[in-house]
Coordinates of C-alpha atoms in Angstrom, one line a residue:
X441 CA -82.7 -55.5 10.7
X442 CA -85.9 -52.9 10.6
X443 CA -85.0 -49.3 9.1
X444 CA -85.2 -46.5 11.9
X445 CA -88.2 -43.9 10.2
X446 CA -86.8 -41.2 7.8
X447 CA -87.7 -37.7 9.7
X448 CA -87.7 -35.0 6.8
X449 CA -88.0 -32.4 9.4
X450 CA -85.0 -33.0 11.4
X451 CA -82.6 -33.2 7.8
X452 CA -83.3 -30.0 6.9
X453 CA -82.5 -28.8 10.7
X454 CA -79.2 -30.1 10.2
X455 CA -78.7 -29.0 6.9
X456 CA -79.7 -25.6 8.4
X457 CA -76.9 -25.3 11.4
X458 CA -74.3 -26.6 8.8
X459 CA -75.3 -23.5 6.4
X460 CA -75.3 -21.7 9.6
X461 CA -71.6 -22.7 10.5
X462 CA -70.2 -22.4 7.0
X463 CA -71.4 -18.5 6.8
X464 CA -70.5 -17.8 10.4
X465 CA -67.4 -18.7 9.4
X466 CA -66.3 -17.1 5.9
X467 CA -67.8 -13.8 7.7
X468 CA -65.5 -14.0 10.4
X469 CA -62.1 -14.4 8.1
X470 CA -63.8 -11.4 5.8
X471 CA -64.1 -9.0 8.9
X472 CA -60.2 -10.3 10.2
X473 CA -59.0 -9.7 6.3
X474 CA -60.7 -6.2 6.0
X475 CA -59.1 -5.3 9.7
X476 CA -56.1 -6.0 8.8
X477 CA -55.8 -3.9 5.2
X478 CA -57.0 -1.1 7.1
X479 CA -54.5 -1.1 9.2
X480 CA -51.6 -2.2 7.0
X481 CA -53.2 0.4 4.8
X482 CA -53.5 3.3 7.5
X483 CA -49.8 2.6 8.3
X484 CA -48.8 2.7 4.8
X485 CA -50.1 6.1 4.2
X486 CA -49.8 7.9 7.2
X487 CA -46.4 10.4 7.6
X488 CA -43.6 10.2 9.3
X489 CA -43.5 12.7 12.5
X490 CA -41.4 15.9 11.7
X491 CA -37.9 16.2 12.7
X492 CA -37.1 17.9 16.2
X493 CA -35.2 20.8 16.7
X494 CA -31.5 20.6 17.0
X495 CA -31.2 22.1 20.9
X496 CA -33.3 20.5 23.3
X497 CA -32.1 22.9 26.8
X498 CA -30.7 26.4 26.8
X499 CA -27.6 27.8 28.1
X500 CA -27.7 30.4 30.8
X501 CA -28.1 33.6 29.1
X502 CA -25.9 35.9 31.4
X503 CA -22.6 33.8 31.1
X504 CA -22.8 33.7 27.3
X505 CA -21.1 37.0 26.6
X506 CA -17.9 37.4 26.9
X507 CA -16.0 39.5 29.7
X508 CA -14.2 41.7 27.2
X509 CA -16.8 41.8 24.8
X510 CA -19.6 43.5 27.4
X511 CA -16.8 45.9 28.4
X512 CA -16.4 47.0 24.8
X513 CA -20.4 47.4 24.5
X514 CA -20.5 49.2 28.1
X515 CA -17.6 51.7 27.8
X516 CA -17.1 54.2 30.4
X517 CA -14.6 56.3 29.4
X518 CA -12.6 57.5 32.2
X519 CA -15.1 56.1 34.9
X520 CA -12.9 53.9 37.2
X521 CA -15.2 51.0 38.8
X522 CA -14.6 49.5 41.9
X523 CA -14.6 45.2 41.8
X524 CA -17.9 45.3 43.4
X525 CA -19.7 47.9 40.7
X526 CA -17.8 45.8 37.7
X527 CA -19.4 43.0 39.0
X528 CA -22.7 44.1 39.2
X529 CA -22.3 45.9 35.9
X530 CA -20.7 42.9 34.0
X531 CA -23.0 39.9 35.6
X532 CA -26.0 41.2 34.3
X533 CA -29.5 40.6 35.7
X534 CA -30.9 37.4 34.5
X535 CA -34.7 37.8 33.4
X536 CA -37.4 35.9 35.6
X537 CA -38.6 32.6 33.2
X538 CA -40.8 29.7 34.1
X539 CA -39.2 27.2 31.8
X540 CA -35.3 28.0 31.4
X541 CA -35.3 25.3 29.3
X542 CA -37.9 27.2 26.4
X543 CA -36.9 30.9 27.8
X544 CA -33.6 32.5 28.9
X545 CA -33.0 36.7 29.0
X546 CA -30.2 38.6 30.5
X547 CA -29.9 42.6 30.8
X548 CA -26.7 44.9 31.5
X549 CA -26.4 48.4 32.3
X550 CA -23.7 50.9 32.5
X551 CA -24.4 54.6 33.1
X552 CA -21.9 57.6 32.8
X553 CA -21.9 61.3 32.1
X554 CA -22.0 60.7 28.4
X555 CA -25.0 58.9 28.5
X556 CA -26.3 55.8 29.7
X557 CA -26.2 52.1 27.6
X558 CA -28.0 49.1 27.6
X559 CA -28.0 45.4 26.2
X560 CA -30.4 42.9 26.5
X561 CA -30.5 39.3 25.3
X562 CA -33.3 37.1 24.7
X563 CA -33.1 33.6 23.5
X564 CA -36.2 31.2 22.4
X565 CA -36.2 27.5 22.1
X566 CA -39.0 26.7 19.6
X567 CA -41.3 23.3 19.5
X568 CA -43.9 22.2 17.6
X569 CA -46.4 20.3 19.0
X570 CA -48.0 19.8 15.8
X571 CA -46.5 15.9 13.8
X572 CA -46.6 17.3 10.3
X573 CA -44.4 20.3 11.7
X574 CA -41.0 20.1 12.3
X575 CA -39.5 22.5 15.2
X576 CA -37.4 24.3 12.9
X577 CA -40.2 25.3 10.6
X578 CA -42.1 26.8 13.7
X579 CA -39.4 28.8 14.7
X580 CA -39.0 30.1 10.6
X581 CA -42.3 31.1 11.0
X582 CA -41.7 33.2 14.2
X583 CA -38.7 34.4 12.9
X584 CA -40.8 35.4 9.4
X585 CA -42.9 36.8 11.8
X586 CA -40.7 39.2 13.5
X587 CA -38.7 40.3 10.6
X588 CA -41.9 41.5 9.2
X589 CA -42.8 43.1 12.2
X590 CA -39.3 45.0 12.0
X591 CA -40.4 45.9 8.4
X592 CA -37.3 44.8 7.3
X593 CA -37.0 45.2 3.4
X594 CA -37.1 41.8 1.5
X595 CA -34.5 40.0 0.1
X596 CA -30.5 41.9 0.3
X597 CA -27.3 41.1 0.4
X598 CA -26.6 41.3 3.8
X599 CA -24.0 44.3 4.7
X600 CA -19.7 44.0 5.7
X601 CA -18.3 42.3 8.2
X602 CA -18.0 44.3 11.1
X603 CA -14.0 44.5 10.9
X604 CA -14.9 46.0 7.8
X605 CA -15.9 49.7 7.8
X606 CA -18.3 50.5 4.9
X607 CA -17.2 52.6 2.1
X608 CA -19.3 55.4 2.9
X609 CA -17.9 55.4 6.5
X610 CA -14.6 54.9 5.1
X611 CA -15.1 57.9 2.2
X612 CA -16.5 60.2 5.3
X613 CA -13.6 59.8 7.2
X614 CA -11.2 60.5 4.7
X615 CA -12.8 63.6 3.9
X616 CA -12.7 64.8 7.7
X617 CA -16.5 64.7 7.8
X618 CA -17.6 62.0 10.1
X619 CA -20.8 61.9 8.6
X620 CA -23.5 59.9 6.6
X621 CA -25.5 60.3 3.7
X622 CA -29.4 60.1 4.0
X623 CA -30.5 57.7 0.7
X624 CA -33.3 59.2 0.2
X625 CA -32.2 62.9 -0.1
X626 CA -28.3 62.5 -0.7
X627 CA -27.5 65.2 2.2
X628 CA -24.4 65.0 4.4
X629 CA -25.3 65.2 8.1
X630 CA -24.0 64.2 11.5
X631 CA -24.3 60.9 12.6
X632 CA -22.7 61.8 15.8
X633 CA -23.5 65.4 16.3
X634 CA -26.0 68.0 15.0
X635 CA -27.8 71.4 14.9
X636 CA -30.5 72.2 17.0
X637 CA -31.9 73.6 13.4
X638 CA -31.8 70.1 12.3
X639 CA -33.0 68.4 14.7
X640 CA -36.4 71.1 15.1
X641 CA -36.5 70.5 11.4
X642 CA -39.6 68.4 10.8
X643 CA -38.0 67.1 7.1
X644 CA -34.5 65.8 9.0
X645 CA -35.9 65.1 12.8
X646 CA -35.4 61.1 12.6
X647 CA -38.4 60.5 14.7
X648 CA -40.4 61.4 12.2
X649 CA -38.1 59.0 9.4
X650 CA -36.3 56.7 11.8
X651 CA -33.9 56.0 8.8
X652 CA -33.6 59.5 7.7
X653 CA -29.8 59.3 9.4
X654 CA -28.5 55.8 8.0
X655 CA -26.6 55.1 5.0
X656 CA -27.2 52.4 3.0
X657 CA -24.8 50.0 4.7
X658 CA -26.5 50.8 8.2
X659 CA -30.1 50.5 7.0
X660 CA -32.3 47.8 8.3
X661 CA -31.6 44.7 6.3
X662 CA -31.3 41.3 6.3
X663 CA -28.0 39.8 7.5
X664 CA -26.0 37.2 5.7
X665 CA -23.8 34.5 7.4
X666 CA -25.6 34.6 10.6
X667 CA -27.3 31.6 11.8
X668 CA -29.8 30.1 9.4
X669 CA -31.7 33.5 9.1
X670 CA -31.1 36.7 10.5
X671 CA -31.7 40.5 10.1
X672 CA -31.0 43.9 11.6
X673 CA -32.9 46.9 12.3
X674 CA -31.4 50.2 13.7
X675 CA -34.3 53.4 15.0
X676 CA -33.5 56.2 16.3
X677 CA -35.7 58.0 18.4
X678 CA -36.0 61.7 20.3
X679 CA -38.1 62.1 23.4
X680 CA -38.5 64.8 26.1
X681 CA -36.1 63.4 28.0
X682 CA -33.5 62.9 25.7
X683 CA -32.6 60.4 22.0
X684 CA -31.4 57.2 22.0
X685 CA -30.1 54.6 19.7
X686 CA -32.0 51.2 19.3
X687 CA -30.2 48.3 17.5
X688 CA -31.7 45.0 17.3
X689 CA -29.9 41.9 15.7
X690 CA -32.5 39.2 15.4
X691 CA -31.4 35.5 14.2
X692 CA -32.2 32.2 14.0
X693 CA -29.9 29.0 14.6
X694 CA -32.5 25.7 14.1
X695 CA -34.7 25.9 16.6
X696 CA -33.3 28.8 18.4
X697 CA -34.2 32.5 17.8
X698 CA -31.9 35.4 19.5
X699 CA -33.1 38.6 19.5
X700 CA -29.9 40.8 20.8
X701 CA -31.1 44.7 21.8
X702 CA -28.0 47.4 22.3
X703 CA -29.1 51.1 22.9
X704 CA -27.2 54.2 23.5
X705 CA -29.4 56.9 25.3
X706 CA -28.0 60.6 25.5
X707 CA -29.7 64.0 27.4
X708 CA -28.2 66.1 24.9
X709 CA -30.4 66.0 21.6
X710 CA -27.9 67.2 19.5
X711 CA -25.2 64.4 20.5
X712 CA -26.9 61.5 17.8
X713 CA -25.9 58.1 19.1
X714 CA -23.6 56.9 15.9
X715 CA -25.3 53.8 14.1
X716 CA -22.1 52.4 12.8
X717 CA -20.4 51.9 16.4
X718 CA -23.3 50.1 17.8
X719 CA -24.2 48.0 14.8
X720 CA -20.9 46.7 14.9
X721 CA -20.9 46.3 18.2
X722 CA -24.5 43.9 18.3
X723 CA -23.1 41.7 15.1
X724 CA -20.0 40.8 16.8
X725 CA -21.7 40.1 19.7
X726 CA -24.5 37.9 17.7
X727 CA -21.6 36.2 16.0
X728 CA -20.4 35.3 19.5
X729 CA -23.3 34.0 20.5
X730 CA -23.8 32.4 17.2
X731 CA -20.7 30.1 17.5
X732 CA -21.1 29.8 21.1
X733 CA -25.0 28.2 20.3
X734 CA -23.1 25.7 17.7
X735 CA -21.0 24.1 19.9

């Protein structure tokens, strides 16, 4: 039987789509191999989104406070109210929000002859939109943010419960003086009532030293017990038209910040709001509203 010709031409043709195949393939599983390390690999190191925040709605900040309690904090003596002005007193005006469920506010109002009071609540619900951090971490740093604001002094001890009157207040009583001592000069004066001397006195008019009035238990601080961060701050200032008190109670509860405002305004100058009344007045209040938040 006669040989077919030997072509060396066509061999190595072969022998070149072969080498063709065999690398075609081998780079193929290389690429699939490398793929999938990268990926493995990318999971492997990447972190774990942050923790939400505990609350993810807000309660309606007008109902929050209790009946009794905004009657304590909006005395008026013996002013007798009619169902329909108690109502409108003691329901508060809701602020105007876009999102109820990031931003809720509420207001209340009570004037008499012996001046006029005000309480205002604002609560904040706090989310990061940033993985790496969590939603109570943002609202820390808003809370850090506002305490230093407030220039409220670092560090502390908090001060007494509220049930508890401080010593000073306790020692002033006693003594018949219903008074306070300033901290930085160790003088007596009224934290209810003073002298027009005093009050044109540049080195004791506490607009020009909001804290020139407040004892060291009344002082702005930071607050203990409250939340998982809180701090209050207490100013006192004189206008033309009159002083008034400001207390503010500022705390945080995961990822939740409540700023609580109570003021006492007065036409008579020498009538000084009194800074214990009110500042335990806001903490029961923010304790309220504390436990309320938890449940």
């Amino acid at each position: 039987m006669p040989r077919k010709p030997f072509v060396p031409g066509a061999a190595l043709v072969v022998a070149a789509a072969l080498a063709a195949g065999l690398t075609a393939c081998t780079g193929g599983s290389s690429t699939d191999d490398e793929a999938g390390d990268a990926k493995s690999g990318g999971t492997a190191s990447s972190s774990p989104a942050a923790e939400p925040g505990r609350y993810q709605t807000l309660p309606e900040a007008c109902g929050l406070p209790a009946r009794g309690t905004l009657r304590g904090m909006l005395p008026g003596g013996d002013q007798q109210l009619s169902r329909a002005e108690a109502k409108k007193i003691y329901e508060g005006q809701p602020d105007i929000t876009y999102d109820t469920d990031r931003r809720v506010g509420c207001r209340w109002t009570r004037e008499t002859t012996a001046g006029t009071r005000h309480l205002s609540l604002d609560i904040q619900r706090v989310v990061s939109y940033d993985a790496a951090v969590s939603d109570d971490d943002k609202a820390q740093g808003i809370y850090d943010s506002k305490e230093l604001a407030a220039q409220i002094p670092p560090g502390g001890t908090g001060s007494p419960s509220p049930a508890t009157p401080s010593p000073s207040a306790t020692k002033g009583k006693a003594k018949g003086e219903g008074g306070t001592t300033n901290s930085s000069t160790g003088k007596k004066g009224k934290a209810a009532s003073g002298s027009p001397s005093e009050a044109s006195d540049p080195s004791a008019d506490p607009s020009t030293d909001p804290s020139a009035d407040l004892s060291d238990s009344t002082a702005p601080r930071v607050l203990d017990g409250l939340g998982d961060a809180a701090f209050l701050n207490d100013k006192l200032v004189t206008a033309d038209s009159g002083v008034h008190r400001d207390v503010t109670v500022v705390f945080r509860t995961s990822n939740v910040i409540v700023t609580l405002t109570y003021d006492q305004w007065s036409t008579d100058k020498t009538m000084l709001p009194e800074s214990q009344e009110l500042q335990d007045k806001a903490r029961s209040l923010a304790g309220e509203l504390s436990e309320s938040l938890s449940e």
